[in-house]
PDB file of C-alpha atoms in Angstrom:
ATOM      1  CA  UNK A 204      63.150  79.922  32.408  1.00  0.00           C
ATOM      2  CA  UNK A 205      65.676  82.650  31.683  1.00  0.00           C
ATOM      3  CA  UNK A 206      66.128  84.926  28.705  1.00  0.00           C
ATOM      4  CA  UNK A 207      69.071  86.905  27.355  1.00  0.00           C
ATOM      5  CA  UNK A 208      68.490  90.430  26.089  1.00  0.00           C
ATOM      6  CA  UNK A 209      69.957  90.857  22.609  1.00  0.00           C
ATOM      7  CA  UNK A 210      68.857  94.472  22.141  1.00  0.00           C
ATOM      8  CA  UNK A 211      66.328  97.068  23.303  1.00  0.00           C
ATOM      9  CA  UNK A 212      65.219 100.291  21.665  1.00  0.00           C
ATOM     10  CA  UNK A 213      62.700 102.939  22.684  1.00  0.00           C
ATOM     11  CA  UNK A 214      59.884 103.423  20.179  1.00  0.00           C
ATOM     12  CA  UNK A 215      56.641 105.413  20.581  1.00  0.00           C
ATOM     13  CA  UNK A 216      57.324 105.569  24.300  1.00  0.00           C
ATOM     14  CA  UNK A 217      57.537 101.787  24.629  1.00  0.00           C
ATOM     15  CA  UNK A 218      60.359  99.277  24.386  1.00  0.00           C
ATOM     16  CA  UNK A 219      61.161  97.102  21.380  1.00  0.00           C
ATOM     17  CA  UNK A 220      63.281  94.207  22.556  1.00  0.00           C
ATOM     18  CA  UNK A 221      64.924  91.197  20.975  1.00  0.00           C
ATOM     19  CA  UNK A 222      65.639  88.216  23.222  1.00  0.00           C
ATOM     20  CA  UNK A 223      67.283  84.782  23.125  1.00  0.00           C
ATOM     21  CA  UNK A 224      66.660  81.684  25.213  1.00  0.00           C
ATOM     22  CA  UNK A 225      67.438  77.981  25.270  1.00  0.00           C
ATOM     23  CA  UNK A 226      64.305  76.182  24.093  1.00  0.00           C
ATOM     24  CA  UNK A 227      63.377  72.809  25.514  1.00  0.00           C
ATOM     25  CA  UNK A 228      60.820  72.330  22.748  1.00  0.00           C
ATOM     26  CA  UNK A 229      63.281  72.680  19.867  1.00  0.00           C
ATOM     27  CA  UNK A 230      66.525  71.772  21.620  1.00  0.00           C
ATOM     28  CA  UNK A 231      68.115  74.943  20.234  1.00  0.00           C
ATOM     29  CA  UNK A 232      68.534  78.574  21.122  1.00  0.00           C
ATOM     30  CA  UNK A 233      65.567  80.584  19.872  1.00  0.00           C
ATOM     31  CA  UNK A 234      65.292  84.326  19.239  1.00  0.00           C
ATOM     32  CA  UNK A 235      62.066  86.335  19.473  1.00  0.00           C
ATOM     33  CA  UNK A 236      61.016  89.976  19.659  1.00  0.00           C
ATOM     34  CA  UNK A 237      58.604  91.720  22.029  1.00  0.00           C
ATOM     35  CA  UNK A 238      57.251  95.244  21.859  1.00  0.00           C
ATOM     36  CA  UNK A 239      55.868  96.519  25.176  1.00  0.00           C
ATOM     37  CA  UNK A 240      53.911  99.788  24.836  1.00  0.00           C
ATOM     38  CA  UNK A 241      54.045 102.577  27.420  1.00  0.00           C
ATOM     39  CA  UNK A 242      51.932 101.656  30.448  1.00  0.00           C
ATOM     40  CA  UNK A 243      51.487 102.326  34.138  1.00  0.00           C
ATOM     41  CA  UNK A 244      53.466 100.202  36.570  1.00  0.00           C
ATOM     42  CA  UNK A 245      51.572  97.090  37.568  1.00  0.00           C
ATOM     43  CA  UNK A 246      49.309  97.103  34.512  1.00  0.00           C
ATOM     44  CA  UNK A 247      48.758  93.830  32.684  1.00  0.00           C
ATOM     45  CA  UNK A 248      48.365  94.241  28.936  1.00  0.00           C
ATOM     46  CA  UNK A 249      46.746  92.199  26.155  1.00  0.00           C
ATOM     47  CA  UNK A 250      49.148  90.427  23.823  1.00  0.00           C
ATOM     48  CA  UNK A 251      49.067  89.867  20.065  1.00  0.00           C
ATOM     49  CA  UNK A 252      51.106  86.948  18.747  1.00  0.00           C
ATOM     50  CA  UNK A 253      52.463  87.334  15.210  1.00  0.00           C
ATOM     51  CA  UNK A 254      53.574  84.266  13.248  1.00  0.00           C
ATOM     52  CA  UNK A 255      55.809  84.961  10.261  1.00  0.00           C
ATOM     53  CA  UNK A 256      56.066  83.364   6.835  1.00  0.00           C
ATOM     54  CA  UNK A 257      58.500  81.317   4.800  1.00  0.00           C
ATOM     55  CA  UNK A 258      62.185  82.370   4.954  1.00  0.00           C
ATOM     56  CA  UNK A 259      61.449  84.855   7.746  1.00  0.00           C
ATOM     57  CA  UNK A 260      62.809  85.231  11.258  1.00  0.00           C
ATOM     58  CA  UNK A 261      61.499  87.441  14.061  1.00  0.00           C
ATOM     59  CA  UNK A 262      63.272  90.335  12.356  1.00  0.00           C
ATOM     60  CA  UNK A 263      61.123  90.756   9.251  1.00  0.00           C
ATOM     61  CA  UNK A 264      57.990  91.983  10.968  1.00  0.00           C
ATOM     62  CA  UNK A 265      59.991  93.688  13.720  1.00  0.00           C
ATOM     63  CA  UNK A 266      61.799  95.842  11.166  1.00  0.00           C
ATOM     64  CA  UNK A 267      59.167  96.165   8.430  1.00  0.00           C
ATOM     65  CA  UNK A 268      55.772  95.540  10.012  1.00  0.00           C
ATOM     66  CA  UNK A 269      55.063  99.102  11.198  1.00  0.00           C
ATOM     67  CA  UNK A 270      53.047  97.866  14.177  1.00  0.00           C
ATOM     68  CA  UNK A 271      54.533  99.906  17.036  1.00  0.00           C
ATOM     69  CA  UNK A 272      52.581 103.139  16.617  1.00  0.00           C
ATOM     70  CA  UNK A 273      49.247 101.307  16.721  1.00  0.00           C
ATOM     71  CA  UNK A 274      50.379  99.051  19.574  1.00  0.00           C
ATOM     72  CA  UNK A 275      51.453 102.087  21.607  1.00  0.00           C
ATOM     73  CA  UNK A 276      48.118 103.803  21.024  1.00  0.00           C
ATOM     74  CA  UNK A 277      46.078 100.671  21.734  1.00  0.00           C
ATOM     75  CA  UNK A 278      48.149  99.306  24.622  1.00  0.00           C
ATOM     76  CA  UNK A 279      49.049  96.003  22.947  1.00  0.00           C
ATOM     77  CA  UNK A 280      52.100  93.836  23.539  1.00  0.00           C
ATOM     78  CA  UNK A 281      53.325  92.412  20.225  1.00  0.00           C
ATOM     79  CA  UNK A 282      55.340  89.168  20.176  1.00  0.00           C
ATOM     80  CA  UNK A 283      57.106  87.774  17.097  1.00  0.00           C
ATOM     81  CA  UNK A 284      58.743  84.330  17.322  1.00  0.00           C
ATOM     82  CA  UNK A 285      61.128  82.798  14.804  1.00  0.00           C
ATOM     83  CA  UNK A 286      59.708  80.443  12.166  1.00  0.00           C
ATOM     84  CA  UNK A 287      61.869  77.384  12.805  1.00  0.00           C
ATOM     85  CA  UNK A 288      64.717  76.050  14.939  1.00  0.00           C
ATOM     86  CA  UNK A 289      68.201  77.036  13.821  1.00  0.00           C
ATOM     87  CA  UNK A 290      71.748  75.921  14.476  1.00  0.00           C
ATOM     88  CA  UNK A 291      74.616  73.912  12.981  1.00  0.00           C
ATOM     89  CA  UNK A 292      73.085  70.581  14.016  1.00  0.00           C
ATOM     90  CA  UNK A 293      69.525  71.349  12.862  1.00  0.00           C
ATOM     91  CA  UNK A 294      68.645  69.505   9.641  1.00  0.00           C
ATOM     92  CA  UNK A 295      67.441  71.561   6.716  1.00  0.00           C
ATOM     93  CA  UNK A 296      66.219  70.720   3.241  1.00  0.00           C
ATOM     94  CA  UNK A 297      68.677  68.498   1.384  1.00  0.00           C
ATOM     95  CA  UNK A 298      68.500  70.783  -1.635  1.00  0.00           C
ATOM     96  CA  UNK A 299      68.512  74.016   0.401  1.00  0.00           C
ATOM     97  CA  UNK A 300      65.011  74.872  -0.804  1.00  0.00           C
ATOM     98  CA  UNK A 301      63.369  77.914   0.756  1.00  0.00           C
ATOM     99  CA  UNK A 302      60.038  76.225   1.448  1.00  0.00           C
ATOM    100  CA  UNK A 303      61.128  73.405   3.749  1.00  0.00           C
ATOM    101  CA  UNK A 304      63.481  73.089   6.696  1.00  0.00           C
ATOM    102  CA  UNK A 305      65.226  76.160   8.084  1.00  0.00           C
ATOM    103  CA  UNK A 306      62.881  79.149   8.066  1.00  0.00           C
ATOM    104  CA  UNK A 307      59.959  76.928   7.105  1.00  0.00           C
ATOM    105  CA  UNK A 308      58.792  75.118  10.223  1.00  0.00           C
ATOM    106  CA  UNK A 309      55.078  75.387   9.316  1.00  0.00           C
ATOM    107  CA  UNK A 310      54.146  75.551  13.020  1.00  0.00           C
ATOM    108  CA  UNK A 311      53.833  71.779  13.445  1.00  0.00           C
ATOM    109  CA  UNK A 312      55.489  69.244  15.743  1.00  0.00           C
ATOM    110  CA  UNK A 313      57.327  67.014  13.299  1.00  0.00           C
ATOM    111  CA  UNK A 314      57.042  63.262  13.696  1.00  0.00           C
ATOM    112  CA  UNK A 315      59.367  62.225  10.856  1.00  0.00           C
ATOM    113  CA  UNK A 316      63.135  61.718  11.073  1.00  0.00           C
ATOM    114  CA  UNK A 317      65.376  63.654  11.085  1.00  0.00           C
ATOM    115  CA  UNK A 318      63.054  66.604  11.828  1.00  0.00           C
ATOM    116  CA  UNK A 319      61.196  65.298  14.878  1.00  0.00           C
ATOM    117  CA  UNK A 320      64.063  66.151  17.227  1.00  0.00           C
ATOM    118  CA  UNK A 321      64.046  69.923  16.606  1.00  0.00           C
ATOM    119  CA  UNK A 322      61.024  70.946  14.543  1.00  0.00           C
ATOM    120  CA  UNK A 323      58.502  71.306  17.344  1.00  0.00           C
ATOM    121  CA  UNK A 324      57.188  74.740  16.478  1.00  0.00           C
ATOM    122  CA  UNK A 325      53.596  73.975  17.492  1.00  0.00           C
ATOM    123  CA  UNK A 326      54.674  73.249  21.047  1.00  0.00           C
ATOM    124  CA  UNK A 327      57.001  76.217  20.971  1.00  0.00           C
ATOM    125  CA  UNK A 328      54.469  78.872  19.925  1.00  0.00           C
ATOM    126  CA  UNK A 329      51.457  77.495  21.824  1.00  0.00           C
ATOM    127  CA  UNK A 330      53.109  76.368  25.060  1.00  0.00           C
ATOM    128  CA  UNK A 331      56.760  77.124  25.766  1.00  0.00           C
ATOM    129  CA  UNK A 332      57.055  80.683  24.464  1.00  0.00           C
ATOM    130  CA  UNK A 333      53.754  81.915  25.968  1.00  0.00           C
ATOM    131  CA  UNK A 334      54.864  80.681  29.380  1.00  0.00           C
ATOM    132  CA  UNK A 335      58.261  82.330  28.957  1.00  0.00           C
ATOM    133  CA  UNK A 336      56.767  85.651  27.837  1.00  0.00           C
ATOM    134  CA  UNK A 337      54.219  85.625  30.664  1.00  0.00           C
ATOM    135  CA  UNK A 338      57.044  85.191  33.146  1.00  0.00           C
ATOM    136  CA  UNK A 339      59.078  88.158  31.922  1.00  0.00           C
ATOM    137  CA  UNK A 340      56.612  90.701  30.494  1.00  0.00           C
ATOM    138  CA  UNK A 341      53.394  92.364  31.787  1.00  0.00           C
ATOM    139  CA  UNK A 342      51.044  90.074  29.871  1.00  0.00           C
ATOM    140  CA  UNK A 343      47.371  89.550  30.684  1.00  0.00           C
ATOM    141  CA  UNK A 344      47.074  85.865  29.768  1.00  0.00           C
ATOM    142  CA  UNK A 345      43.281  86.150  29.596  1.00  0.00           C
ATOM    143  CA  UNK A 346      43.541  88.606  26.705  1.00  0.00           C
ATOM    144  CA  UNK A 347      45.477  87.039  23.851  1.00  0.00           C
ATOM    145  CA  UNK A 348      45.063  87.048  20.091  1.00  0.00           C
ATOM    146  CA  UNK A 349      47.018  85.716  17.136  1.00  0.00           C
ATOM    147  CA  UNK A 350      47.816  86.826  13.602  1.00  0.00           C
ATOM    148  CA  UNK A 351      50.259  85.878  10.878  1.00  0.00           C
ATOM    149  CA  UNK A 352      51.442  86.082   7.282  1.00  0.00           C
ATOM    150  CA  UNK A 353      51.474  83.350   4.621  1.00  0.00           C
ATOM    151  CA  UNK A 354      52.886  80.240   6.378  1.00  0.00           C
ATOM    152  CA  UNK A 355      52.315  82.194   9.588  1.00  0.00           C
ATOM    153  CA  UNK A 356      48.761  82.948   8.516  1.00  0.00           C
ATOM    154  CA  UNK A 357      48.280  79.194   8.274  1.00  0.00           C
ATOM    155  CA  UNK A 358      49.786  78.916  11.747  1.00  0.00           C
ATOM    156  CA  UNK A 359      47.645  81.671  13.242  1.00  0.00           C
ATOM    157  CA  UNK A 360      44.345  80.320  11.930  1.00  0.00           C
ATOM    158  CA  UNK A 361      45.077  76.747  13.000  1.00  0.00           C
ATOM    159  CA  UNK A 362      46.274  77.874  16.435  1.00  0.00           C
ATOM    160  CA  UNK A 363      43.035  79.823  16.910  1.00  0.00           C
ATOM    161  CA  UNK A 364      40.774  77.021  15.700  1.00  0.00           C
ATOM    162  CA  UNK A 365      42.404  74.518  18.048  1.00  0.00           C
ATOM    163  CA  UNK A 366      42.473  76.940  20.997  1.00  0.00           C
ATOM    164  CA  UNK A 367      39.335  79.079  20.581  1.00  0.00           C
ATOM    165  CA  UNK A 368      39.022  79.897  24.282  1.00  0.00           C
ATOM    166  CA  UNK A 369      42.613  81.145  24.587  1.00  0.00           C
ATOM    167  CA  UNK A 370      42.718  83.497  21.604  1.00  0.00           C
ATOM    168  CA  UNK A 371      39.991  86.122  21.427  1.00  0.00           C
ATOM    169  CA  UNK A 372      40.815  87.147  17.861  1.00  0.00           C
ATOM    170  CA  UNK A 373      42.622  85.744  14.835  1.00  0.00           C
ATOM    171  CA  UNK A 374      43.562  87.382  11.565  1.00  0.00           C
ATOM    172  CA  UNK A 375      45.914  86.764   8.673  1.00  0.00           C
ATOM    173  CA  UNK A 376      47.680  88.326   5.736  1.00  0.00           C
ATOM    174  CA  UNK A 377      47.799  86.073   2.657  1.00  0.00           C
ATOM    175  CA  UNK A 378      47.411  82.816   4.621  1.00  0.00           C
ATOM    176  CA  UNK A 379      47.990  79.316   3.268  1.00  0.00           C
ATOM    177  CA  UNK A 380      44.473  78.214   4.183  1.00  0.00           C
ATOM    178  CA  UNK A 381      44.529  74.652   2.844  1.00  0.00           C
ATOM    179  CA  UNK A 382      48.108  73.342   2.996  1.00  0.00           C
ATOM    180  CA  UNK A 383      46.888  69.788   2.281  1.00  0.00           C
ATOM    181  CA  UNK A 384      45.835  70.978  -1.182  1.00  0.00           C
ATOM    182  CA  UNK A 385      48.714  73.204  -2.333  1.00  0.00           C
ATOM    183  CA  UNK A 386      52.385  72.572  -3.224  1.00  0.00           C
ATOM    184  CA  UNK A 387      53.955  74.441  -0.286  1.00  0.00           C
ATOM    185  CA  UNK A 388      51.841  72.587   2.229  1.00  0.00           C
ATOM    186  CA  UNK A 389      51.976  69.144   0.646  1.00  0.00           C
ATOM    187  CA  UNK A 390      55.777  69.280   0.637  1.00  0.00           C
ATOM    188  CA  UNK A 391      56.022  70.497   4.226  1.00  0.00           C
ATOM    189  CA  UNK A 392      53.357  68.270   5.768  1.00  0.00           C
ATOM    190  CA  UNK A 393      54.736  65.180   4.027  1.00  0.00           C
ATOM    191  CA  UNK A 394      58.239  65.975   5.210  1.00  0.00           C
ATOM    192  CA  UNK A 395      57.327  66.774   8.803  1.00  0.00           C
ATOM    193  CA  UNK A 396      54.291  64.544   9.458  1.00  0.00           C
ATOM    194  CA  UNK A 397      54.640  61.731   6.924  1.00  0.00           C
ATOM    195  CA  UNK A 398      52.445  60.585   4.015  1.00  0.00           C
ATOM    196  CA  UNK A 399      49.273  59.842   6.034  1.00  0.00           C
ATOM    197  CA  UNK A 400      47.052  62.761   5.115  1.00  0.00           C
ATOM    198  CA  UNK A 401      44.788  62.159   8.109  1.00  0.00           C
ATOM    199  CA  UNK A 402      47.667  63.444  10.263  1.00  0.00           C
ATOM    200  CA  UNK A 403      47.698  66.673   8.272  1.00  0.00           C
ATOM    201  CA  UNK A 404      44.133  67.711   9.004  1.00  0.00           C
ATOM    202  CA  UNK A 405      44.820  69.224  12.427  1.00  0.00           C
ATOM    203  CA  UNK A 406      47.249  71.614  10.725  1.00  0.00           C
ATOM    204  CA  UNK A 407      44.980  72.652   7.855  1.00  0.00           C
ATOM    205  CA  UNK A 408      42.514  75.503   8.425  1.00  0.00           C
ATOM    206  CA  UNK A 409      39.974  74.338   5.862  1.00  0.00           C
ATOM    207  CA  UNK A 410      40.174  70.726   7.070  1.00  0.00           C
ATOM    208  CA  UNK A 411      39.787  71.771  10.711  1.00  0.00           C
ATOM    209  CA  UNK A 412      36.620  73.693   9.833  1.00  0.00           C
ATOM    210  CA  UNK A 413      35.309  70.753   7.782  1.00  0.00           C
ATOM    211  CA  UNK A 414      35.962  68.520  10.801  1.00  0.00           C
ATOM    212  CA  UNK A 415      33.870  70.729  13.079  1.00  0.00           C
ATOM    213  CA  UNK A 416      36.241  73.328  14.564  1.00  0.00           C
ATOM    214  CA  UNK A 417      34.516  76.622  15.351  1.00  0.00           C
ATOM    215  CA  UNK A 418      35.694  80.183  15.881  1.00  0.00           C
ATOM    216  CA  UNK A 419      34.120  83.562  16.504  1.00  0.00           C
ATOM    217  CA  UNK A 420      35.325  85.015  13.201  1.00  0.00           C
ATOM    218  CA  UNK A 421      38.370  85.845  11.106  1.00  0.00           C
ATOM    219  CA  UNK A 422      39.791  88.897   9.340  1.00  0.00           C
ATOM    220  CA  UNK A 423      41.854  87.984   6.256  1.00  0.00           C
ATOM    221  CA  UNK A 424      43.537  90.256   3.732  1.00  0.00           C
ATOM    222  CA  UNK A 425      44.968  89.064   0.437  1.00  0.00           C
ATOM    223  CA  UNK A 426      46.618  91.070  -2.323  1.00  0.00           C
ATOM    224  CA  UNK A 427      45.147  90.693  -5.781  1.00  0.00           C
ATOM    225  CA  UNK A 428      48.639  91.127  -7.277  1.00  0.00           C
ATOM    226  CA  UNK A 429      50.067  88.342  -5.079  1.00  0.00           C
ATOM    227  CA  UNK A 430      51.910  85.863  -7.324  1.00  0.00           C
ATOM    228  CA  UNK A 431      51.026  83.041  -4.919  1.00  0.00           C
ATOM    229  CA  UNK A 432      47.313  83.772  -4.685  1.00  0.00           C
ATOM    230  CA  UNK A 433      45.895  81.196  -7.087  1.00  0.00           C
ATOM    231  CA  UNK A 434      48.289  78.282  -6.589  1.00  0.00           C
ATOM    232  CA  UNK A 435      49.362  78.438  -2.931  1.00  0.00           C
ATOM    233  CA  UNK A 436      46.923  80.595  -0.922  1.00  0.00           C
ATOM    234  CA  UNK A 437      43.476  79.647  -2.287  1.00  0.00           C
ATOM    235  CA  UNK A 438      41.371  82.056  -0.151  1.00  0.00           C
ATOM    236  CA  UNK A 439      38.212  80.911  -1.919  1.00  0.00           C
ATOM    237  CA  UNK A 440      38.549  77.567  -0.101  1.00  0.00           C
ATOM    238  CA  UNK A 441      38.476  79.336   3.250  1.00  0.00           C
ATOM    239  CA  UNK A 442      35.477  81.393   2.180  1.00  0.00           C
ATOM    240  CA  UNK A 443      33.564  78.271   1.171  1.00  0.00           C
ATOM    241  CA  UNK A 444      34.444  76.416   4.385  1.00  0.00           C
ATOM    242  CA  UNK A 445      33.466  79.355   6.602  1.00  0.00           C
ATOM    243  CA  UNK A 446      30.221  79.873   4.715  1.00  0.00           C
ATOM    244  CA  UNK A 447      29.258  76.221   5.165  1.00  0.00           C
ATOM    245  CA  UNK A 448      30.202  76.229   8.880  1.00  0.00           C
ATOM    246  CA  UNK A 449      28.629  79.645   9.601  1.00  0.00           C
ATOM    247  CA  UNK A 450      31.958  81.076  10.785  1.00  0.00           C
ATOM    248  CA  UNK A 451      32.080  84.848  10.183  1.00  0.00           C
ATOM    249  CA  UNK A 452      34.853  85.741   7.747  1.00  0.00           C
ATOM    250  CA  UNK A 453      35.839  89.187   6.557  1.00  0.00           C
ATOM    251  CA  UNK A 454      37.886  88.439   3.437  1.00  0.00           C
ATOM    252  CA  UNK A 455      39.309  91.575   1.835  1.00  0.00           C
ATOM    253  CA  UNK A 456      40.935  91.413  -1.586  1.00  0.00           C
ATOM    254  CA  UNK A 457      43.255  94.374  -1.904  1.00  0.00           C
ATOM    255  CA  UNK A 458      43.832  95.564  -5.516  1.00  0.00           C
ATOM    256  CA  UNK A 459      47.459  96.128  -6.506  1.00  0.00           C
ATOM    257  CA  UNK A 460      49.055  94.569  -3.423  1.00  0.00           C
ATOM    258  CA  UNK A 461      51.494  91.663  -3.514  1.00  0.00           C
ATOM    259  CA  UNK A 462      52.864  89.215  -0.924  1.00  0.00           C
ATOM    260  CA  UNK A 463      55.434  91.551   0.605  1.00  0.00           C
ATOM    261  CA  UNK A 464      55.742  93.652   3.765  1.00  0.00           C
ATOM    262  CA  UNK A 465      54.623  96.674   1.745  1.00  0.00           C
ATOM    263  CA  UNK A 466      51.248  94.920   1.763  1.00  0.00           C
ATOM    264  CA  UNK A 467      51.421  93.814   5.401  1.00  0.00           C
ATOM    265  CA  UNK A 468      52.535  97.176   6.771  1.00  0.00           C
ATOM    266  CA  UNK A 469      49.763  98.972   4.871  1.00  0.00           C
ATOM    267  CA  UNK A 470      47.008  97.029   6.624  1.00  0.00           C
ATOM    268  CA  UNK A 471      48.741  96.210   9.919  1.00  0.00           C
ATOM    269  CA  UNK A 472      47.011  99.041  11.785  1.00  0.00           C
ATOM    270  CA  UNK A 473      43.603  97.838  10.550  1.00  0.00           C
ATOM    271  CA  UNK A 474      44.294  94.401  11.948  1.00  0.00           C
ATOM    272  CA  UNK A 475      45.584  95.671  15.287  1.00  0.00           C
ATOM    273  CA  UNK A 476      42.527  97.880  15.779  1.00  0.00           C
ATOM    274  CA  UNK A 477      40.336  94.872  14.948  1.00  0.00           C
ATOM    275  CA  UNK A 478      42.223  92.794  17.535  1.00  0.00           C
ATOM    276  CA  UNK A 479      42.062  95.563  20.146  1.00  0.00           C
ATOM    277  CA  UNK A 480      38.265  95.716  19.909  1.00  0.00           C
ATOM    278  CA  UNK A 481      38.095  92.018  20.761  1.00  0.00           C
ATOM    279  CA  UNK A 482      40.716  92.196  23.495  1.00  0.00           C
ATOM    280  CA  UNK A 483      38.951  94.868  25.556  1.00  0.00           C
ATOM    281  CA  UNK A 484      37.655  94.007  28.987  1.00  0.00           C
TER     282      UNK A 484
END
């Protein structure tokens, strides 16, 4: 598997790169970013996967996330995939809505036409891209963790719950914790997976926990001034599910913060230090 370098820049002694490759999973070219911190030759480093939210590409967190200083200090590789397939032949929402189709892949493998051909983001972020990154960057595959924002928070928590032995840590900013119960998720899961709600449960954090999935613990931050908090995010549902299943959850409600990268960048270092503690050894 080959990659094309789009750009590289030196930052905090490491290299921030943007790369393109032809994806077998999506049938399109995909772009992703990787920050590799300064390190000794031959060293294998832990990797943090970051899954972005609705309307985003790899670029949002790469440009606004303010993660590189902490990653350089902690010795963490930081990988940011795109959120959906893209291209002239990739179907989007018929009404060009922001919350379905292009930029809104929801980290599932679609089964419904016409999306099943390209929208295979679950396979992309859990299988194809990790193999590609491991083949081109100094990754220690035994030390991986995952985090995300909003739709990507949903992705990160579900990825961790379904692969608890691969990811040592999982955290999220403003995650959609119960997509089966909120408008964003109901629209996306119906469109990609069809009307059978049983098929949705493996892509719903709260449902996965209710169905017996276990994890070592989560760190979740939400902003109390987030306009989506009550209708779309529903963190209280995650709290209740974790309490019932005895899954440790640190849920922090941050006064004054909204859904934006001003919020994410403020607490990014906290999350990366939390991940680094669990990625040691």
